[in-house]
Every structure is written in C-alpha cells, then in structure tokens.
C-alpha cells in the first residue's frame, strides 16, 4: 500500500477499523465494473498496489463467491452475484444516503433550489430536489428524465462530460438540440466542445440556456473513477450573477463530500 493509501486508511480508523482485504476486494470490483473488457490479474496487482500472489488470492475468492467470472483470455468480468447486486440497486427508489445528505446540505447552506441528477439506465434524470427558501424562486422542475433538453441543462453537461464515449454518442445521436432561449447551444459540434470545457473545469453551467432569467451550476459526484450522479443549483439570474463564486464553491464542495473514493 502507498503512503497516501495508508494515511487514508488511518484516517478512516477514527470512525472504526477498516479491513484491508475488504477494501482491496472492493477496489477490484470497481476496477472490473469500470472496464468494458474486464481486467487481468496483472492489471489488478498494479491498480490496487498489491503483489501478484495477493491479487490471485483475492480474484479466486471473488470468483468463488460469484462476484466475478473468468472471460476468455486473461480477463475477469462481473459475475452473476454482481449482477444480482446491480439489479437490486437499480430497483431502489431513493438515492444513496450520502447523496441525499449532500443535496439537503447544499440547499440549506445556499438557500437555493438544489437538484440531484443521475444516470438511470441510458437516461439522465432528476431524482430528488429541495426547493429554495427565497420568496423569489423558480418554479421547481419536475423530477424524472430530461432527455429532450439535455443541450440546455448543466446536469446533463456534467454527466455527459464524464461518461464513456459510446454512451455519450448514443445520447447525442438522439438529441434534437432545440433552441429554448437565445443562449441555448443548438449544434452537436458546439455542445461537444462545451463538454470538453466542462471536463477541464470540473463544473458545468447553464447560463440562461434552458430558461431566460435562470442559471444553473452543476458538479460531479464521483464513485471510484465514474460519475453516476451530480448536484446542481437552479437560481434566478439576478441572484446568480452576484453570488456566482459562492454558489459554485458550495456545489463543488458538497458534491465532493458525497463522492466515494478508494481508501487504498
């Protein structure tokens, strides 16, 4: 284990003992889940920072439990037990508690309408919201898929900026790029250029692109090296212009707090 990983594990002990073998097994499962082609034992050893013998022992155990299975060649892929877990997670009607707490914390600190956006299969959806406490506030957007207007949504920008290339292409192939306001991005080339800027900045904006008089900021929630969800604020432009930096900082901070990072 690296010095940084050891320090992170030590910090975790403040809330209770962390089991190193479980942490390593979790890291292996995340590595396999994030790879379309699966991973080899050598990949596992390098990514997790363990020797070859330990990698093989962990992989053998995960195979025995059905969480992994052997693909043709040297690769390991998700097994039937992992698919059961994935199916159970997809049936949950509520977001993870850490995501919910970040959403409510962001809304309470800023006083603005906050949204939790997430992938639902191959669709981008708003899954939870907290309404602004201000007298002057925007009418809450309905929860559910927002695929028809992804070219105007900060939520969609942040999720598309970090998703796999084939997923992004599939979504954009179905987008008509409607002009909702004079500021809306209406061509695929311009929108893809915007996604490059979003990825570089780590934050996305809708500056009166969806609705005139309203702006939005969105930041990614990381799980391992993937971005399955994001936090967003939807704010009247009259307030957004004067509090741009504060609202951006808060959104990024709460999204980071909700993120799940490896402790190795």
CSV table of C-alpha atoms in Angstrom, one decimal:
chain,number,residue,atom,x,y,z
A,1,UNK,CA,0.0,0.0,0.0
A,2,UNK,CA,1.2,3.5,-0.8
A,3,UNK,CA,1.9,6.1,1.9
A,4,UNK,CA,-1.1,8.1,0.8
A,5,UNK,CA,-3.3,5.0,1.0
A,6,UNK,CA,-2.0,4.1,4.4
A,7,UNK,CA,-2.8,7.6,5.6
A,8,UNK,CA,-6.3,7.4,4.3
A,9,UNK,CA,-6.9,4.1,6.0
A,10,UNK,CA,-5.5,5.6,9.2
A,11,UNK,CA,-8.0,8.5,8.9
A,12,UNK,CA,-10.8,6.0,8.4
A,13,UNK,CA,-10.0,4.3,11.7
A,14,UNK,CA,-11.3,7.4,13.5
A,15,UNK,CA,-14.8,6.2,12.6
A,16,UNK,CA,-13.9,2.5,13.1
A,17,UNK,CA,-11.5,-0.1,11.8
A,18,UNK,CA,-11.2,-0.7,8.1
A,19,UNK,CA,-10.5,-4.2,6.9
A,20,UNK,CA,-7.7,-4.0,4.3
A,21,UNK,CA,-8.7,-7.2,2.4
A,22,UNK,CA,-12.3,-5.9,2.0
A,23,UNK,CA,-11.0,-2.6,0.8
A,24,UNK,CA,-8.8,-4.3,-1.8
A,25,UNK,CA,-11.7,-6.6,-2.9
A,26,UNK,CA,-13.9,-3.5,-3.3
A,27,UNK,CA,-11.2,-1.8,-5.4
A,28,UNK,CA,-11.0,-4.9,-7.6
A,29,UNK,CA,-14.8,-4.9,-8.1
A,30,UNK,CA,-14.8,-1.2,-9.0
A,31,UNK,CA,-11.9,-1.7,-11.5
A,32,UNK,CA,-13.8,-4.6,-13.2
A,33,UNK,CA,-17.0,-2.6,-13.3
A,34,UNK,CA,-15.4,0.4,-14.9
A,35,UNK,CA,-13.8,-1.7,-17.7
A,36,UNK,CA,-15.9,-3.0,-20.6
A,37,UNK,CA,-13.2,-5.6,-21.4
A,38,UNK,CA,-12.6,-6.7,-17.9
A,39,UNK,CA,-9.2,-6.7,-16.1
A,40,UNK,CA,-6.3,-9.2,-15.8
A,41,UNK,CA,-4.6,-10.3,-12.6
A,42,UNK,CA,-1.6,-8.2,-13.6
A,43,UNK,CA,-3.9,-5.1,-14.0
A,44,UNK,CA,-5.4,-5.8,-10.6
A,45,UNK,CA,-2.0,-6.0,-8.9
A,46,UNK,CA,-0.9,-2.7,-10.5
A,47,UNK,CA,-4.1,-0.8,-9.9
A,48,UNK,CA,-4.6,-2.0,-6.3
A,49,UNK,CA,-0.9,-1.8,-5.4
A,50,UNK,CA,-0.5,-5.5,-4.3
A,51,UNK,CA,1.7,-8.3,-5.3
A,52,UNK,CA,0.7,-11.0,-7.8
A,53,UNK,CA,0.1,-13.7,-5.2
A,54,UNK,CA,-2.3,-11.5,-3.2
A,55,UNK,CA,-4.1,-10.4,-6.4
A,56,UNK,CA,-4.6,-14.1,-7.4
A,57,UNK,CA,-5.9,-15.0,-4.0
A,58,UNK,CA,-8.4,-12.1,-4.0
A,59,UNK,CA,-9.6,-12.9,-7.5
A,60,UNK,CA,-10.0,-16.6,-6.6
A,61,UNK,CA,-12.2,-15.6,-3.7
A,62,UNK,CA,-14.3,-13.3,-5.7
A,63,UNK,CA,-14.7,-16.0,-8.4
A,64,UNK,CA,-15.8,-18.5,-5.7
A,65,UNK,CA,-18.5,-16.0,-4.4
A,66,UNK,CA,-19.8,-15.4,-7.9
A,67,UNK,CA,-18.9,-11.7,-7.9
A,68,UNK,CA,-16.5,-12.3,-10.8
A,69,UNK,CA,-16.2,-14.7,-13.6
A,70,UNK,CA,-13.4,-15.6,-16.0
A,71,UNK,CA,-13.8,-14.3,-19.5
A,72,UNK,CA,-11.9,-15.8,-22.5
A,73,UNK,CA,-8.2,-14.9,-22.1
A,74,UNK,CA,-6.7,-13.3,-19.0
A,75,UNK,CA,-9.7,-11.0,-18.2
A,76,UNK,CA,-12.0,-11.1,-15.2
A,77,UNK,CA,-15.5,-9.6,-15.6
A,78,UNK,CA,-18.5,-9.2,-13.3
A,79,UNK,CA,-20.1,-12.4,-12.3
A,80,UNK,CA,-23.8,-13.5,-11.6
A,81,UNK,CA,-23.7,-12.4,-8.0
A,82,UNK,CA,-22.6,-8.9,-9.0
A,83,UNK,CA,-25.5,-8.7,-11.4
A,84,UNK,CA,-27.9,-9.5,-8.6
A,85,UNK,CA,-26.5,-6.6,-6.6
A,86,UNK,CA,-26.7,-4.3,-9.6
A,87,UNK,CA,-30.3,-5.3,-10.2
A,88,UNK,CA,-31.2,-4.7,-6.6
A,89,UNK,CA,-29.6,-1.3,-6.6
A,90,UNK,CA,-31.4,-0.3,-9.8
A,91,UNK,CA,-34.8,-1.1,-8.1
A,92,UNK,CA,-34.1,1.3,-5.2
A,93,UNK,CA,-36.5,4.3,-5.3
A,94,UNK,CA,-34.3,6.5,-3.1
A,95,UNK,CA,-30.8,7.8,-3.8
A,96,UNK,CA,-27.9,6.8,-1.6
A,97,UNK,CA,-28.0,8.4,1.8
A,98,UNK,CA,-24.7,10.3,1.2
A,99,UNK,CA,-26.1,11.8,-2.0
A,100,UNK,CA,-29.3,12.8,-0.2
A,101,UNK,CA,-27.4,14.4,2.7
A,102,UNK,CA,-25.2,16.4,0.3
A,103,UNK,CA,-28.3,17.6,-1.6
A,104,UNK,CA,-30.1,18.8,1.6
A,105,UNK,CA,-26.9,20.3,2.9
A,106,UNK,CA,-26.3,22.3,-0.3
A,107,UNK,CA,-29.9,23.6,-0.3
A,108,UNK,CA,-29.7,24.6,3.4
A,109,UNK,CA,-26.4,26.4,3.1
A,110,UNK,CA,-27.2,28.3,-0.1
A,111,UNK,CA,-31.0,28.8,0.3
A,112,UNK,CA,-31.4,27.9,-3.4
A,113,UNK,CA,-33.2,25.2,-5.2
A,114,UNK,CA,-31.0,22.1,-5.4
A,115,UNK,CA,-31.3,19.0,-7.5
A,116,UNK,CA,-29.7,15.6,-7.6
A,117,UNK,CA,-29.2,14.4,-11.2
A,118,UNK,CA,-28.2,10.8,-12.1
A,119,UNK,CA,-28.0,8.2,-14.8
A,120,UNK,CA,-31.0,5.9,-14.9
A,121,UNK,CA,-30.0,3.3,-17.4
A,122,UNK,CA,-29.1,5.3,-20.5
A,123,UNK,CA,-31.2,8.3,-19.5
A,124,UNK,CA,-30.3,11.4,-17.5
A,125,UNK,CA,-32.9,12.1,-14.8
A,126,UNK,CA,-33.6,14.5,-11.9
A,127,UNK,CA,-34.1,12.1,-9.0
A,128,UNK,CA,-34.5,14.4,-6.0
A,129,UNK,CA,-34.9,18.1,-5.3
A,130,UNK,CA,-35.1,20.6,-2.4
A,131,UNK,CA,-36.9,23.9,-3.1
A,132,UNK,CA,-35.4,27.3,-2.5
A,133,UNK,CA,-36.2,29.2,0.8
A,134,UNK,CA,-36.3,32.5,-1.0
A,135,UNK,CA,-39.6,34.3,-1.7
A,136,UNK,CA,-38.3,34.9,-5.3
A,137,UNK,CA,-37.6,31.4,-6.6
A,138,UNK,CA,-38.0,29.4,-9.7
A,139,UNK,CA,-40.9,27.0,-10.3
A,140,UNK,CA,-39.4,23.6,-9.4
A,141,UNK,CA,-38.7,21.4,-12.4
A,142,UNK,CA,-40.5,18.0,-12.4
A,143,UNK,CA,-38.4,15.0,-11.4
A,144,UNK,CA,-37.7,12.3,-14.0
A,145,UNK,CA,-35.9,12.0,-17.4
A,146,UNK,CA,-34.8,15.3,-19.0
A,147,UNK,CA,-33.5,13.9,-22.3
A,148,UNK,CA,-35.4,16.3,-24.6
A,149,UNK,CA,-33.5,19.3,-23.4
A,150,UNK,CA,-30.1,17.9,-22.5
A,151,UNK,CA,-28.3,20.5,-24.6
A,152,UNK,CA,-29.6,23.2,-22.2
A,153,UNK,CA,-29.0,21.5,-18.9
A,154,UNK,CA,-26.0,21.8,-16.6
A,155,UNK,CA,-26.9,18.5,-15.1
A,156,UNK,CA,-26.7,16.8,-18.5
A,157,UNK,CA,-23.5,18.5,-19.4
A,158,UNK,CA,-21.7,17.3,-16.3
A,159,UNK,CA,-22.9,13.7,-16.6
A,160,UNK,CA,-22.1,13.5,-20.4
A,161,UNK,CA,-18.7,15.1,-19.9
A,162,UNK,CA,-17.6,12.2,-17.7
A,163,UNK,CA,-19.5,9.2,-19.2
A,164,UNK,CA,-18.0,6.6,-21.6
A,165,UNK,CA,-17.6,7.8,-25.2
A,166,UNK,CA,-20.1,5.3,-26.5
A,167,UNK,CA,-22.7,6.3,-24.0
A,168,UNK,CA,-22.2,10.0,-24.9
A,169,UNK,CA,-22.5,9.3,-28.6
A,170,UNK,CA,-25.7,7.2,-28.1
A,171,UNK,CA,-27.3,10.1,-26.1
A,172,UNK,CA,-26.3,12.8,-28.5
A,173,UNK,CA,-27.4,10.8,-31.5
A,174,UNK,CA,-31.0,11.1,-30.1
A,175,UNK,CA,-30.8,14.8,-29.2
A,176,UNK,CA,-32.6,17.3,-31.5
A,177,UNK,CA,-30.7,20.3,-29.9
A,178,UNK,CA,-33.8,22.5,-29.6
A,179,UNK,CA,-33.4,26.3,-29.2
A,180,UNK,CA,-35.0,27.1,-25.9
A,181,UNK,CA,-33.5,30.5,-25.5
A,182,UNK,CA,-31.1,32.7,-27.4
A,183,UNK,CA,-28.3,31.3,-25.3
A,184,UNK,CA,-29.1,27.6,-26.0
A,185,UNK,CA,-26.4,25.5,-27.7
A,186,UNK,CA,-28.1,24.2,-30.8
A,187,UNK,CA,-25.4,22.2,-32.7
A,188,UNK,CA,-23.7,18.9,-31.7
A,189,UNK,CA,-20.2,20.3,-32.5
A,190,UNK,CA,-20.7,23.3,-30.2
A,191,UNK,CA,-22.1,21.1,-27.5
A,192,UNK,CA,-19.3,18.6,-27.7
A,193,UNK,CA,-16.8,21.5,-27.4
A,194,UNK,CA,-18.7,22.6,-24.3
A,195,UNK,CA,-18.3,19.1,-22.8
A,196,UNK,CA,-14.5,19.4,-23.3
A,197,UNK,CA,-14.6,22.7,-21.4
A,198,UNK,CA,-16.7,21.2,-18.6
A,199,UNK,CA,-14.4,18.2,-18.2
A,200,UNK,CA,-11.4,20.5,-17.9
A,201,UNK,CA,-13.1,22.8,-15.4
A,202,UNK,CA,-14.8,20.1,-13.3
A,203,UNK,CA,-18.0,22.1,-13.2
A,204,UNK,CA,-20.9,22.9,-15.7
A,205,UNK,CA,-23.1,25.9,-16.1
A,206,UNK,CA,-26.4,26.7,-17.7
A,207,UNK,CA,-26.4,30.5,-18.2
A,208,UNK,CA,-30.0,31.2,-19.2
A,209,UNK,CA,-29.8,28.4,-21.7
A,210,UNK,CA,-32.8,26.5,-20.5
A,211,UNK,CA,-34.9,29.4,-19.2
A,212,UNK,CA,-34.3,33.1,-19.6
A,213,UNK,CA,-33.8,34.7,-16.2
A,214,UNK,CA,-32.4,31.5,-14.6
A,215,UNK,CA,-29.0,30.0,-14.4
A,216,UNK,CA,-27.6,26.7,-13.0
A,217,UNK,CA,-24.3,25.2,-11.8
A,218,UNK,CA,-23.6,21.5,-11.5
A,219,UNK,CA,-20.7,19.5,-10.1
A,220,UNK,CA,-19.9,15.7,-10.4
A,221,UNK,CA,-20.3,13.1,-7.7
A,222,UNK,CA,-17.6,10.6,-8.1
A,223,UNK,CA,-17.8,6.8,-7.3
A,224,UNK,CA,-14.3,5.5,-8.0
A,225,UNK,CA,-13.4,6.8,-11.4
A,226,UNK,CA,-17.1,7.1,-12.6
A,227,UNK,CA,-19.6,9.9,-12.3
A,228,UNK,CA,-23.1,8.3,-11.8
A,229,UNK,CA,-24.7,11.5,-10.3
A,230,UNK,CA,-24.3,15.2,-9.8
A,231,UNK,CA,-25.5,18.1,-7.6
A,232,UNK,CA,-27.0,21.2,-9.2
A,233,UNK,CA,-28.3,24.6,-8.1
A,234,UNK,CA,-31.1,26.4,-10.1
A,235,UNK,CA,-31.0,30.1,-9.3
A,236,UNK,CA,-32.7,33.3,-10.6
A,237,UNK,CA,-30.1,35.1,-12.7
A,238,UNK,CA,-30.5,38.2,-10.6
A,239,UNK,CA,-29.0,36.3,-7.6
A,240,UNK,CA,-26.7,34.0,-9.6
A,241,UNK,CA,-24.7,36.9,-11.1
A,242,UNK,CA,-23.8,38.4,-7.8
A,243,UNK,CA,-23.1,35.1,-6.0
A,244,UNK,CA,-21.5,33.1,-8.8
A,245,UNK,CA,-18.3,32.1,-6.9
A,246,UNK,CA,-20.0,31.3,-3.6
A,247,UNK,CA,-22.7,29.1,-5.3
A,248,UNK,CA,-20.1,27.3,-7.4
A,249,UNK,CA,-17.8,26.6,-4.5
A,250,UNK,CA,-20.6,25.2,-2.4
A,251,UNK,CA,-21.9,23.0,-5.2
A,252,UNK,CA,-18.4,21.6,-5.8
A,253,UNK,CA,-17.8,21.1,-2.1
A,254,UNK,CA,-21.0,19.2,-1.4
A,255,UNK,CA,-20.6,17.0,-4.5
A,256,UNK,CA,-17.1,16.1,-3.3
A,257,UNK,CA,-18.4,15.3,0.1
A,258,UNK,CA,-20.9,12.9,-1.4
A,259,UNK,CA,-18.2,11.2,-3.6
A,260,UNK,CA,-16.9,7.8,-2.8
A,261,UNK,CA,-13.1,7.5,-3.1
A,262,UNK,CA,-11.0,4.4,-2.7
A,263,UNK,CA,-9.1,4.3,0.7
A,264,UNK,CA,-6.1,2.4,-0.6
